[in-house]
PDB file of C-alpha atoms in Angstrom:
ATOM      1  CA  UNK A  28      19.533  26.299  -2.850  1.00 75.00           C
ATOM      2  CA  UNK A  29      16.929  25.064  -5.351  1.00 83.00           C
ATOM      3  CA  UNK A  30      16.395  21.680  -6.281  1.00 88.00           C
ATOM      4  CA  UNK A  31      14.559  20.330  -9.805  1.00 90.00           C
ATOM      5  CA  UNK A  32      12.321  17.431  -8.462  1.00 91.00           C
ATOM      6  CA  UNK A  33       9.770  17.411 -11.579  1.00 91.00           C
ATOM      7  CA  UNK A  34      10.801  13.891 -12.767  1.00 93.00           C
ATOM      8  CA  UNK A  35      10.305  12.588  -9.283  1.00 93.00           C
ATOM      9  CA  UNK A  36       7.002  13.907  -8.717  1.00 93.00           C
ATOM     10  CA  UNK A  37       5.841  12.755 -12.291  1.00 94.00           C
ATOM     11  CA  UNK A  38       7.153   9.528 -11.422  1.00 95.00           C
ATOM     12  CA  UNK A  39       5.279   9.073  -7.994  1.00 95.00           C
ATOM     13  CA  UNK A  40       2.207  10.448  -9.711  1.00 94.00           C
ATOM     14  CA  UNK A  41       2.029   7.773 -12.710  1.00 95.00           C
ATOM     15  CA  UNK A  42       3.041   5.036  -9.859  1.00 95.00           C
ATOM     16  CA  UNK A  43      -0.023   5.808  -7.835  1.00 95.00           C
ATOM     17  CA  UNK A  44      -2.460   6.116 -10.966  1.00 95.00           C
ATOM     18  CA  UNK A  45      -0.794   2.578 -12.128  1.00 95.00           C
ATOM     19  CA  UNK A  46      -1.460   1.425  -8.923  1.00 93.00           C
ATOM     20  CA  UNK A  47      -5.033   2.678  -8.802  1.00 92.00           C
ATOM     21  CA  UNK A  48      -5.870   1.309 -12.647  1.00 93.00           C
ATOM     22  CA  UNK A  49      -4.143  -2.108 -11.291  1.00 91.00           C
ATOM     23  CA  UNK A  50      -6.899  -2.227  -8.527  1.00 89.00           C
ATOM     24  CA  UNK A  51     -10.084  -0.963 -10.297  1.00 89.00           C
ATOM     25  CA  UNK A  52      -9.090  -3.646 -12.809  1.00 85.00           C
ATOM     26  CA  UNK A  53      -9.088  -6.751 -10.181  1.00 83.00           C
ATOM     27  CA  UNK A  54     -11.903  -5.419  -8.824  1.00 83.00           C
ATOM     28  CA  UNK A  55     -14.124  -5.205 -11.749  1.00 82.00           C
ATOM     29  CA  UNK A  56     -12.947  -8.370 -13.280  1.00 79.00           C
ATOM     30  CA  UNK A  57     -13.645 -10.253  -9.749  1.00 73.00           C
ATOM     31  CA  UNK A  58     -17.012  -8.414  -9.624  1.00 74.00           C
ATOM     32  CA  UNK A  59     -18.327  -8.991 -12.746  1.00 72.00           C
ATOM     33  CA  UNK A  60     -17.068 -12.676 -13.562  1.00 66.00           C
ATOM     34  CA  UNK A  61     -18.942 -15.543 -11.900  1.00 52.00           C
ATOM     35  CA  UNK A  62     -15.757 -17.677 -12.662  1.00 50.00           C
ATOM     36  CA  UNK A  63     -12.831 -15.124 -12.263  1.00 45.00           C
ATOM     37  CA  UNK A  64     -10.529 -17.839 -11.857  1.00 48.00           C
ATOM     38  CA  UNK A  65     -11.278 -20.395 -14.457  1.00 49.00           C
ATOM     39  CA  UNK A  66     -12.146 -18.166 -17.595  1.00 52.00           C
ATOM     40  CA  UNK A  67      -8.764 -17.493 -19.372  1.00 52.00           C
ATOM     41  CA  UNK A  68      -9.425 -14.220 -20.464  1.00 56.00           C
ATOM     42  CA  UNK A  69     -10.272 -13.006 -16.586  1.00 65.00           C
ATOM     43  CA  UNK A  70      -6.949 -14.586 -15.778  1.00 74.00           C
ATOM     44  CA  UNK A  71      -5.295 -12.499 -18.313  1.00 80.00           C
ATOM     45  CA  UNK A  72      -6.731  -9.542 -17.091  1.00 80.00           C
ATOM     46  CA  UNK A  73      -5.880 -10.141 -13.541  1.00 81.00           C
ATOM     47  CA  UNK A  74      -2.286 -11.004 -14.416  1.00 87.00           C
ATOM     48  CA  UNK A  75      -2.127  -7.315 -16.658  1.00 89.00           C
ATOM     49  CA  UNK A  76      -3.396  -5.920 -13.221  1.00 89.00           C
ATOM     50  CA  UNK A  77      -0.754  -7.502 -11.478  1.00 90.00           C
ATOM     51  CA  UNK A  78       1.868  -6.346 -13.822  1.00 93.00           C
ATOM     52  CA  UNK A  79       0.625  -2.758 -13.733  1.00 94.00           C
ATOM     53  CA  UNK A  80       0.557  -3.102  -9.871  1.00 93.00           C
ATOM     54  CA  UNK A  81       4.138  -4.117  -9.955  1.00 94.00           C
ATOM     55  CA  UNK A  82       5.178  -1.329 -12.447  1.00 95.00           C
ATOM     56  CA  UNK A  83       3.223   1.037 -10.458  1.00 95.00           C
ATOM     57  CA  UNK A  84       5.031   0.470  -7.142  1.00 94.00           C
ATOM     58  CA  UNK A  85       8.462   0.368  -9.070  1.00 95.00           C
ATOM     59  CA  UNK A  86       7.464   3.687 -10.336  1.00 96.00           C
ATOM     60  CA  UNK A  87       6.685   4.910  -6.877  1.00 96.00           C
ATOM     61  CA  UNK A  88       9.463   3.322  -5.082  1.00 96.00           C
ATOM     62  CA  UNK A  89      11.871   4.823  -7.261  1.00 96.00           C
ATOM     63  CA  UNK A  90      10.750   8.313  -7.327  1.00 96.00           C
ATOM     64  CA  UNK A  91      10.853   7.851  -3.042  1.00 96.00           C
ATOM     65  CA  UNK A  92      14.317   6.864  -3.290  1.00 96.00           C
ATOM     66  CA  UNK A  93      15.239  10.193  -5.630  1.00 95.00           C
ATOM     67  CA  UNK A  94      13.276  12.316  -3.556  1.00 94.00           C
ATOM     68  CA  UNK A  95      15.157  10.882  -0.595  1.00 94.00           C
ATOM     69  CA  UNK A  96      18.653  11.210  -2.457  1.00 93.00           C
ATOM     70  CA  UNK A  97      17.887  14.761  -3.792  1.00 91.00           C
ATOM     71  CA  UNK A  98      16.519  16.235  -0.551  1.00 90.00           C
ATOM     72  CA  UNK A  99      19.456  14.686   1.587  1.00 90.00           C
ATOM     73  CA  UNK A 100      16.966  12.991   4.021  1.00 93.00           C
ATOM     74  CA  UNK A 101      17.546   9.104   4.486  1.00 94.00           C
ATOM     75  CA  UNK A 102      14.222   8.790   6.301  1.00 95.00           C
ATOM     76  CA  UNK A 103      11.968   9.742   3.294  1.00 95.00           C
ATOM     77  CA  UNK A 104      12.738   6.185   1.780  1.00 96.00           C
ATOM     78  CA  UNK A 105      13.877   4.407   4.982  1.00 96.00           C
ATOM     79  CA  UNK A 106       9.848   4.920   6.149  1.00 97.00           C
ATOM     80  CA  UNK A 107       8.862   4.113   2.913  1.00 97.00           C
ATOM     81  CA  UNK A 108      10.811   1.134   2.639  1.00 97.00           C
ATOM     82  CA  UNK A 109       9.524  -0.093   6.186  1.00 97.00           C
ATOM     83  CA  UNK A 110       5.900   0.652   5.170  1.00 96.00           C
ATOM     84  CA  UNK A 111       6.167  -1.542   2.066  1.00 95.00           C
ATOM     85  CA  UNK A 112       7.984  -4.393   3.495  1.00 96.00           C
ATOM     86  CA  UNK A 113       5.235  -4.595   6.179  1.00 96.00           C
ATOM     87  CA  UNK A 114       2.754  -4.712   3.836  1.00 94.00           C
ATOM     88  CA  UNK A 115       4.322  -7.370   1.837  1.00 94.00           C
ATOM     89  CA  UNK A 116       4.932  -9.440   4.856  1.00 95.00           C
ATOM     90  CA  UNK A 117       1.232  -8.840   5.777  1.00 93.00           C
ATOM     91  CA  UNK A 118       0.401 -10.519   2.383  1.00 91.00           C
ATOM     92  CA  UNK A 119       2.580 -13.579   2.628  1.00 92.00           C
ATOM     93  CA  UNK A 120       1.492 -14.325   6.275  1.00 90.00           C
ATOM     94  CA  UNK A 121      -2.098 -13.994   5.425  1.00 87.00           C
ATOM     95  CA  UNK A 122      -1.349 -16.602   2.039  1.00 86.00           C
ATOM     96  CA  UNK A 123       0.457 -18.471   4.422  1.00 84.00           C
ATOM     97  CA  UNK A 124      -2.337 -19.044   6.531  1.00 80.00           C
ATOM     98  CA  UNK A 125      -4.588 -19.581   4.079  1.00 77.00           C
ATOM     99  CA  UNK A 126      -2.424 -22.245   2.639  1.00 78.00           C
ATOM    100  CA  UNK A 127      -2.418 -24.141   6.005  1.00 75.00           C
ATOM    101  CA  UNK A 128      -5.985 -24.007   6.360  1.00 74.00           C
ATOM    102  CA  UNK A 129      -6.639 -25.033   2.938  1.00 71.00           C
ATOM    103  CA  UNK A 130      -4.477 -28.248   2.881  1.00 72.00           C
ATOM    104  CA  UNK A 131      -5.752 -29.089   6.536  1.00 67.00           C
ATOM    105  CA  UNK A 132      -9.377 -29.011   5.292  1.00 66.00           C
ATOM    106  CA  UNK A 133      -8.051 -31.135   2.489  1.00 65.00           C
ATOM    107  CA  UNK A 134      -6.708 -33.325   5.009  1.00 61.00           C
ATOM    108  CA  UNK A 135      -2.761 -33.254   3.554  1.00 59.00           C
ATOM    109  CA  UNK A 136      -1.622 -31.494   6.456  1.00 54.00           C
ATOM    110  CA  UNK A 137      -2.259 -33.532   9.530  1.00 56.00           C
ATOM    111  CA  UNK A 138       0.028 -31.738  12.155  1.00 56.00           C
ATOM    112  CA  UNK A 139      -2.485 -29.143  13.443  1.00 55.00           C
ATOM    113  CA  UNK A 140      -4.508 -31.427  14.775  1.00 51.00           C
ATOM    114  CA  UNK A 141      -6.931 -28.670  16.801  1.00 53.00           C
ATOM    115  CA  UNK A 142      -7.702 -26.902  13.636  1.00 55.00           C
ATOM    116  CA  UNK A 143      -8.284 -30.128  11.401  1.00 53.00           C
ATOM    117  CA  UNK A 144     -10.991 -31.144  14.441  1.00 62.00           C
ATOM    118  CA  UNK A 145     -12.776 -27.922  13.848  1.00 60.00           C
ATOM    119  CA  UNK A 146     -14.009 -29.196  10.621  1.00 62.00           C
ATOM    120  CA  UNK A 147     -14.272 -26.980   7.300  1.00 65.00           C
ATOM    121  CA  UNK A 148     -16.339 -24.391   8.474  1.00 70.00           C
ATOM    122  CA  UNK A 149     -14.570 -23.993  11.817  1.00 68.00           C
ATOM    123  CA  UNK A 150     -11.004 -23.732   9.857  1.00 66.00           C
ATOM    124  CA  UNK A 151     -12.307 -21.492   7.772  1.00 74.00           C
ATOM    125  CA  UNK A 152     -13.790 -19.100  10.364  1.00 77.00           C
ATOM    126  CA  UNK A 153     -10.348 -19.500  11.925  1.00 74.00           C
ATOM    127  CA  UNK A 154      -9.172 -18.292   8.603  1.00 73.00           C
ATOM    128  CA  UNK A 155     -11.281 -15.285   8.057  1.00 80.00           C
ATOM    129  CA  UNK A 156     -10.530 -13.929  11.739  1.00 83.00           C
ATOM    130  CA  UNK A 157      -7.154 -14.330  11.699  1.00 80.00           C
ATOM    131  CA  UNK A 158      -6.933 -12.927   8.248  1.00 83.00           C
ATOM    132  CA  UNK A 159      -8.855  -9.814   9.424  1.00 87.00           C
ATOM    133  CA  UNK A 160      -6.755  -9.111  12.899  1.00 90.00           C
ATOM    134  CA  UNK A 161      -3.312  -9.835  10.966  1.00 91.00           C
ATOM    135  CA  UNK A 162      -4.464  -7.346   8.064  1.00 90.00           C
ATOM    136  CA  UNK A 163      -5.509  -4.861  10.356  1.00 92.00           C
ATOM    137  CA  UNK A 164      -2.155  -4.948  12.471  1.00 94.00           C
ATOM    138  CA  UNK A 165      -0.066  -4.876   9.481  1.00 94.00           C
ATOM    139  CA  UNK A 166      -2.263  -2.044   7.890  1.00 94.00           C
ATOM    140  CA  UNK A 167      -1.789  -0.025  11.164  1.00 95.00           C
ATOM    141  CA  UNK A 168       1.849  -0.729  11.111  1.00 96.00           C
ATOM    142  CA  UNK A 169       2.494   0.465   7.534  1.00 96.00           C
ATOM    143  CA  UNK A 170       0.565   3.335   7.203  1.00 96.00           C
ATOM    144  CA  UNK A 171       2.327   4.634  10.255  1.00 96.00           C
ATOM    145  CA  UNK A 172       5.373   4.499   8.285  1.00 97.00           C
ATOM    146  CA  UNK A 173       3.790   5.744   5.119  1.00 96.00           C
ATOM    147  CA  UNK A 174       2.450   8.769   7.448  1.00 96.00           C
ATOM    148  CA  UNK A 175       5.838   9.570   8.405  1.00 96.00           C
ATOM    149  CA  UNK A 176       7.440   9.947   5.266  1.00 96.00           C
ATOM    150  CA  UNK A 177       4.201  11.810   4.100  1.00 96.00           C
ATOM    151  CA  UNK A 178       4.714  14.258   7.061  1.00 96.00           C
ATOM    152  CA  UNK A 179       8.194  15.351   5.513  1.00 95.00           C
ATOM    153  CA  UNK A 180       7.327  15.830   2.577  1.00 95.00           C
ATOM    154  CA  UNK A 181       4.848  18.218   4.110  1.00 94.00           C
ATOM    155  CA  UNK A 182       7.650  19.974   5.908  1.00 92.00           C
ATOM    156  CA  UNK A 183       9.351  20.490   2.790  1.00 91.00           C
ATOM    157  CA  UNK A 184       6.600  21.534   0.524  1.00 90.00           C
ATOM    158  CA  UNK A 185       3.659  23.141   2.664  1.00 90.00           C
ATOM    159  CA  UNK A 186       1.440  21.374   0.711  1.00 93.00           C
ATOM    160  CA  UNK A 187      -1.288  20.404   3.145  1.00 95.00           C
ATOM    161  CA  UNK A 188      -2.934  17.467   1.293  1.00 96.00           C
ATOM    162  CA  UNK A 189       0.160  15.345   2.313  1.00 96.00           C
ATOM    163  CA  UNK A 190      -0.421  15.913   5.959  1.00 95.00           C
ATOM    164  CA  UNK A 191      -4.180  15.361   5.496  1.00 96.00           C
ATOM    165  CA  UNK A 192      -3.695  12.373   3.175  1.00 96.00           C
ATOM    166  CA  UNK A 193      -1.474  10.667   5.837  1.00 96.00           C
ATOM    167  CA  UNK A 194      -4.191  11.258   8.263  1.00 96.00           C
ATOM    168  CA  UNK A 195      -6.673   9.514   6.221  1.00 96.00           C
ATOM    169  CA  UNK A 196      -4.365   6.852   5.650  1.00 96.00           C
ATOM    170  CA  UNK A 197      -3.708   6.235   9.415  1.00 95.00           C
ATOM    171  CA  UNK A 198      -6.696   6.466  10.757  1.00 95.00           C
ATOM    172  CA  UNK A 199      -8.364   4.674   8.018  1.00 94.00           C
ATOM    173  CA  UNK A 200      -6.044   1.676   8.969  1.00 94.00           C
ATOM    174  CA  UNK A 201      -7.122   2.107  12.562  1.00 93.00           C
ATOM    175  CA  UNK A 202     -10.626   1.730  11.776  1.00 92.00           C
ATOM    176  CA  UNK A 203      -9.806  -0.878   9.048  1.00 86.00           C
ATOM    177  CA  UNK A 204     -11.367  -3.382  11.599  1.00 80.00           C
ATOM    178  CA  UNK A 205     -14.692  -2.171  10.812  1.00 82.00           C
ATOM    179  CA  UNK A 206     -14.013  -2.436   7.178  1.00 76.00           C
ATOM    180  CA  UNK A 207     -15.306   1.493   6.446  1.00 85.00           C
ATOM    181  CA  UNK A 208     -11.711   2.430   7.298  1.00 88.00           C
ATOM    182  CA  UNK A 209     -10.474   1.161   3.631  1.00 89.00           C
ATOM    183  CA  UNK A 210     -12.514   3.561   2.188  1.00 92.00           C
ATOM    184  CA  UNK A 211     -10.736   6.214   4.159  1.00 94.00           C
ATOM    185  CA  UNK A 212      -7.122   4.902   3.329  1.00 94.00           C
ATOM    186  CA  UNK A 213      -8.554   5.123  -0.397  1.00 93.00           C
ATOM    187  CA  UNK A 214      -9.469   8.431  -0.156  1.00 95.00           C
ATOM    188  CA  UNK A 215      -5.936   9.203   1.749  1.00 95.00           C
ATOM    189  CA  UNK A 216      -3.937   7.789  -1.096  1.00 95.00           C
ATOM    190  CA  UNK A 217      -5.985   9.701  -3.690  1.00 95.00           C
ATOM    191  CA  UNK A 218      -5.164  12.728  -1.623  1.00 96.00           C
ATOM    192  CA  UNK A 219      -1.575  12.249  -1.657  1.00 96.00           C
ATOM    193  CA  UNK A 220      -1.808  11.398  -5.389  1.00 95.00           C
ATOM    194  CA  UNK A 221      -3.317  15.260  -5.741  1.00 95.00           C
ATOM    195  CA  UNK A 222      -0.240  16.299  -3.194  1.00 95.00           C
ATOM    196  CA  UNK A 223       2.321  14.946  -5.897  1.00 95.00           C
ATOM    197  CA  UNK A 224       0.432  16.727  -8.567  1.00 93.00           C
ATOM    198  CA  UNK A 225       0.515  20.055  -6.812  1.00 92.00           C
ATOM    199  CA  UNK A 226       3.527  20.185  -5.488  1.00 91.00           C
ATOM    200  CA  UNK A 227       5.998  22.719  -7.363  1.00 88.00           C
ATOM    201  CA  UNK A 228       8.396  21.307  -9.771  1.00 89.00           C
ATOM    202  CA  UNK A 229      11.420  22.826  -7.559  1.00 88.00           C
ATOM    203  CA  UNK A 230      11.925  23.161  -3.797  1.00 86.00           C
ATOM    204  CA  UNK A 231      14.140  26.268  -2.017  1.00 80.00           C
ATOM    205  CA  UNK A 232      16.339  24.562   0.636  1.00 74.00           C
ATOM    206  CA  UNK A 233      17.695  26.775   3.153  1.00 65.00           C
ATOM    207  CA  UNK A 234      19.424  23.654   4.511  1.00 49.00           C
ATOM    208  CA  UNK A 235      20.092  20.472   3.312  1.00 43.00           C
ATOM    209  CA  UNK A 236      18.824  17.711   5.894  1.00 46.00           C
ATOM    210  CA  UNK A 237      21.490  15.010   6.896  1.00 40.00           C
TER     211      UNK A 237
END
């Protein structure tokens, strides 16, 4: 049985392209501007980057869902969803900790007396260490589930870049605590993008997965 997946692969490619474009815009604005959060123009570009990121994530997510349905393999979308939710939860926790530290430094939050007694520099140091550890753990768990559904794509298409990209993403997350790992993750997702470009427009299935 042959299944047409041309639309799904194109959506996945464009989704990842949008995500990378949003990241490039944000990095350029935050790097080149001395006051990125005070200039209206910079804020506008950051908002545009956020919109592009959301659109890219939706495109990619819908493509993965449609792949999962067409291939009759729920594990593809389930693992994608777990990866995405862990990533979102990690970001929420990081911002929550930042908010707690900020309000403590400003004297608004007096409940965490131990954090308050550390002083501004001590509180900021706690946030930095906490952010690094939480992001590291979150990235490892998120990348683990991403690798799982990318391995499934490899099993269907025999496109080696899915498997190689999955390894780069996962082991990049493992070494993310020393920051260099994030470069491997970027390379990994570029390889995944290339894998979607290279995969055939149709997949011949001997037997539909349950």
